[in-house]
PDB file of C-alpha atoms in Angstrom:
ATOM      1  CA  MET A1281     -65.138  13.203 -13.008  1.00 83.00           C
ATOM      2  CA  LEU A1282     -61.927  14.794 -14.199  1.00 85.00           C
ATOM      3  CA  THR A1283     -61.914  16.748 -17.394  1.00 92.00           C
ATOM      4  CA  ASP A1284     -59.001  17.039 -19.792  1.00 91.00           C
ATOM      5  CA  GLN A1285     -58.261  20.468 -18.374  1.00 93.00           C
ATOM      6  CA  ASP A1286     -58.143  19.070 -14.827  1.00 91.00           C
ATOM      7  CA  VAL A1287     -55.723  16.355 -15.902  1.00 92.00           C
ATOM      8  CA  LYS A1288     -53.557  18.947 -17.644  1.00 92.00           C
ATOM      9  CA  LYS A1289     -53.467  21.041 -14.453  1.00 92.00           C
ATOM     10  CA  ILE A1290     -52.440  18.008 -12.417  1.00 90.00           C
ATOM     11  CA  VAL A1291     -49.660  17.136 -14.869  1.00 89.00           C
ATOM     12  CA  ASP A1292     -48.411  20.747 -14.879  1.00 88.00           C
ATOM     13  CA  VAL A1293     -48.339  20.889 -11.079  1.00 88.00           C
ATOM     14  CA  HIS A1294     -46.578  17.529 -10.967  1.00 86.00           C
ATOM     15  CA  ARG A1295     -43.820  18.894 -13.220  1.00 82.00           C
ATOM     16  CA  GLU A1296     -43.385  21.950 -11.000  1.00 81.00           C
ATOM     17  CA  VAL A1297     -43.343  20.069  -7.698  1.00 82.00           C
ATOM     18  CA  PHE A1298     -41.307  16.966  -8.513  1.00 85.00           C
ATOM     19  CA  SER A1299     -37.847  17.030 -10.040  1.00 81.00           C
ATOM     20  CA  THR A1300     -36.707  14.856 -12.896  1.00 84.00           C
ATOM     21  CA  LYS A1301     -33.718  12.529 -12.721  1.00 89.00           C
ATOM     22  CA  GLU A1302     -31.665  14.995 -14.753  1.00 90.00           C
ATOM     23  CA  GLU A1303     -32.561  17.923 -12.498  1.00 88.00           C
ATOM     24  CA  PHE A1304     -31.714  15.863  -9.433  1.00 91.00           C
ATOM     25  CA  ALA A1305     -28.367  14.809 -10.925  1.00 94.00           C
ATOM     26  CA  VAL A1306     -27.457  18.451 -11.581  1.00 94.00           C
ATOM     27  CA  PHE A1307     -28.530  19.394  -8.049  1.00 93.00           C
ATOM     28  CA  ARG A1308     -26.474  16.537  -6.573  1.00 95.00           C
ATOM     29  CA  ASP A1309     -23.383  17.615  -8.521  1.00 96.00           C
ATOM     30  CA  GLU A1310     -23.790  21.213  -7.331  1.00 96.00           C
ATOM     31  CA  ILE A1311     -24.098  20.052  -3.715  1.00 96.00           C
ATOM     32  CA  ARG A1312     -20.982  17.875  -4.049  1.00 96.00           C
ATOM     33  CA  LYS A1313     -18.967  20.783  -5.460  1.00 95.00           C
ATOM     34  CA  SER A1314     -20.200  23.093  -2.718  1.00 95.00           C
ATOM     35  CA  PHE A1315     -19.406  20.536  -0.018  1.00 95.00           C
ATOM     36  CA  SER A1316     -15.945  19.974  -1.465  1.00 95.00           C
ATOM     37  CA  THR A1317     -15.241  23.709  -1.469  1.00 95.00           C
ATOM     38  CA  GLN A1318     -16.409  24.050   2.129  1.00 96.00           C
ATOM     39  CA  LEU A1319     -14.322  21.076   3.214  1.00 96.00           C
ATOM     40  CA  ILE A1320     -11.200  22.593   1.629  1.00 96.00           C
ATOM     41  CA  SER A1321     -11.889  25.878   3.436  1.00 96.00           C
ATOM     42  CA  ILE A1322     -12.347  24.129   6.767  1.00 97.00           C
ATOM     43  CA  ASP A1323      -9.149  22.109   6.294  1.00 97.00           C
ATOM     44  CA  SER A1324      -7.237  25.282   5.456  1.00 96.00           C
ATOM     45  CA  TYR A1325      -8.579  27.041   8.542  1.00 97.00           C
ATOM     46  CA  ALA A1326      -7.758  24.055  10.764  1.00 97.00           C
ATOM     47  CA  LYS A1327      -4.201  23.954   9.438  1.00 97.00           C
ATOM     48  CA  LYS A1328      -3.717  27.677  10.127  1.00 97.00           C
ATOM     49  CA  ALA A1329      -5.205  27.350  13.610  1.00 97.00           C
ATOM     50  CA  ASP A1330      -2.934  24.391  14.383  1.00 96.00           C
ATOM     51  CA  THR A1331       0.155  26.288  13.173  1.00 96.00           C
ATOM     52  CA  TYR A1332      -0.833  29.313  15.255  1.00 96.00           C
ATOM     53  CA  PHE A1333      -1.362  27.167  18.352  1.00 95.00           C
ATOM     54  CA  GLN A1334       1.991  25.398  17.914  1.00 94.00           C
ATOM     55  CA  GLU A1335       3.813  28.727  17.502  1.00 94.00           C
ATOM     56  CA  TRP A1336       2.025  30.152  20.527  1.00 94.00           C
ATOM     57  CA  LEU A1337       2.917  27.064  22.567  1.00 92.00           C
ATOM     58  CA  CYS A1338       6.600  27.314  21.586  1.00 92.00           C
ATOM     59  CA  TRP A1339       6.640  31.007  22.481  1.00 91.00           C
ATOM     60  CA  ARG A1340       4.863  30.343  25.772  1.00 87.00           C
ATOM     61  CA  THR A1341       7.299  27.610  26.880  1.00 82.00           C
ATOM     62  CA  LYS A1342      10.416  29.747  26.271  1.00 73.00           C
TER      63      LYS A1342
END
């Protein structure tokens, strides 16, 4: 049979292991911001690489 102390331990562990809706919402927002930042960086790199390739191609065909 579970004692009050056992139940308290279970509740405490449950709070540590499982996130609340608020914690998950904050985590989701952080992930979205991080993903957005990475996507902007990748787009910037792709644009620079494309410009470099086009310039190289023009130079090569002259």
